């Protein structure tokens, strides 16, 4: 089993308890899946179940974005080489 990587937060406006859960889900997803689309799909499904729809998850080593999100529902961080953009929009 690989050594656990520490998330590196870039920007967020999530409540601390949700941010912690997002980090946990990202760790679980990267342990169980290797394809970025599958990592994102797992996290989206879990976030929708825990916090209601509509969460969006983008995972990859290189991407640009410009999104609108609900207040208090945005985070952007790295876990190893992968960047994670997680946000909710009404």
CSV table of C-alpha atoms in Angstrom, one decimal:
chain,number,residue,atom,x,y,z
A,1,UNK,CA,0.0,0.0,0.0
A,2,UNK,CA,1.3,3.5,-0.9
A,3,UNK,CA,2.2,6.0,1.7
A,4,UNK,CA,-0.6,8.5,2.4
A,5,UNK,CA,-0.1,11.9,0.8
A,6,UNK,CA,-1.0,15.1,2.5
A,7,UNK,CA,-3.5,17.4,0.7
A,8,UNK,CA,-2.2,20.8,-0.2
A,9,UNK,CA,-5.1,23.3,0.0
A,10,UNK,CA,-4.9,26.2,-2.6
A,11,UNK,CA,-8.3,27.9,-1.9
A,12,UNK,CA,-11.5,27.0,-0.3
A,13,UNK,CA,-14.6,28.4,1.3
A,14,UNK,CA,-16.0,25.2,2.7
A,15,UNK,CA,-16.8,24.7,6.4
A,16,UNK,CA,-13.9,22.9,8.1
A,17,UNK,CA,-15.9,19.7,8.6
A,18,UNK,CA,-16.8,19.4,5.0
A,19,UNK,CA,-13.3,20.3,3.9
A,20,UNK,CA,-12.0,17.4,6.1
A,21,UNK,CA,-14.5,15.0,4.5
A,22,UNK,CA,-13.5,16.1,1.0
A,23,UNK,CA,-9.8,15.3,1.8
A,24,UNK,CA,-10.9,11.9,3.2
A,25,UNK,CA,-12.9,11.2,0.0
A,26,UNK,CA,-10.1,12.2,-2.2
A,27,UNK,CA,-7.7,9.9,-0.4
A,28,UNK,CA,-10.2,7.0,-0.6
A,29,UNK,CA,-10.8,7.6,-4.3
A,30,UNK,CA,-7.1,7.7,-5.2
A,31,UNK,CA,-6.5,4.5,-3.2
A,32,UNK,CA,-9.4,2.7,-5.0
A,33,UNK,CA,-9.3,4.2,-8.5
A,34,UNK,CA,-6.5,5.1,-10.9
A,35,UNK,CA,-8.5,6.7,-13.7
A,36,UNK,CA,-9.2,10.4,-13.1
A,37,UNK,CA,-12.8,10.1,-14.3
A,38,UNK,CA,-13.5,7.3,-11.9
A,39,UNK,CA,-12.0,9.3,-9.0
A,40,UNK,CA,-14.2,12.3,-9.8
A,41,UNK,CA,-17.3,10.1,-10.3
A,42,UNK,CA,-16.8,8.4,-6.9
A,43,UNK,CA,-16.3,11.8,-5.1
A,44,UNK,CA,-19.3,13.4,-6.8
A,45,UNK,CA,-21.6,10.5,-5.8
A,46,UNK,CA,-20.4,10.6,-2.2
A,47,UNK,CA,-20.7,14.4,-2.0
A,48,UNK,CA,-24.2,14.4,-3.5
A,49,UNK,CA,-25.3,11.7,-1.0
A,50,UNK,CA,-23.8,13.5,2.0
A,51,UNK,CA,-24.5,17.1,1.2
A,52,UNK,CA,-27.2,17.1,-1.5
A,53,UNK,CA,-27.0,17.8,-5.2
A,54,UNK,CA,-25.4,19.2,-7.3
A,55,UNK,CA,-21.7,18.8,-6.6
A,56,UNK,CA,-19.2,18.9,-9.4
A,57,UNK,CA,-15.7,17.3,-9.2
A,58,UNK,CA,-12.9,17.9,-11.6
A,59,UNK,CA,-9.7,15.8,-11.2
A,60,UNK,CA,-6.5,16.0,-13.2
A,61,UNK,CA,-2.9,17.0,-13.6
A,62,UNK,CA,-3.6,20.0,-15.8
A,63,UNK,CA,-6.8,21.8,-16.5
A,64,UNK,CA,-8.2,25.3,-16.5
A,65,UNK,CA,-11.5,26.3,-15.1
A,66,UNK,CA,-13.8,29.2,-14.6
A,67,UNK,CA,-16.9,28.3,-12.5
A,68,UNK,CA,-19.7,29.7,-10.6
A,69,UNK,CA,-20.5,28.1,-7.2
A,70,UNK,CA,-22.8,28.4,-4.3
A,71,UNK,CA,-21.3,30.4,-1.4
A,72,UNK,CA,-19.5,28.2,1.1
A,73,UNK,CA,-19.3,25.3,-1.4
A,74,UNK,CA,-15.9,25.5,-3.2
A,75,UNK,CA,-12.4,23.9,-2.7
A,76,UNK,CA,-9.3,23.5,-4.9
A,77,UNK,CA,-6.4,21.4,-3.7
A,78,UNK,CA,-3.7,19.0,-4.7
A,79,UNK,CA,-3.2,15.4,-3.6
A,80,UNK,CA,0.2,14.4,-4.9
A,81,UNK,CA,0.3,15.3,-8.6
A,82,UNK,CA,-3.5,15.5,-9.0
A,83,UNK,CA,-5.5,18.7,-8.7
A,84,UNK,CA,-9.0,18.5,-7.3
A,85,UNK,CA,-11.7,21.2,-8.0
A,86,UNK,CA,-14.9,20.4,-6.0
A,87,UNK,CA,-17.8,22.8,-5.9
A,88,UNK,CA,-21.6,22.9,-5.7
A,89,UNK,CA,-23.9,24.9,-7.9
A,90,UNK,CA,-27.6,25.4,-7.4
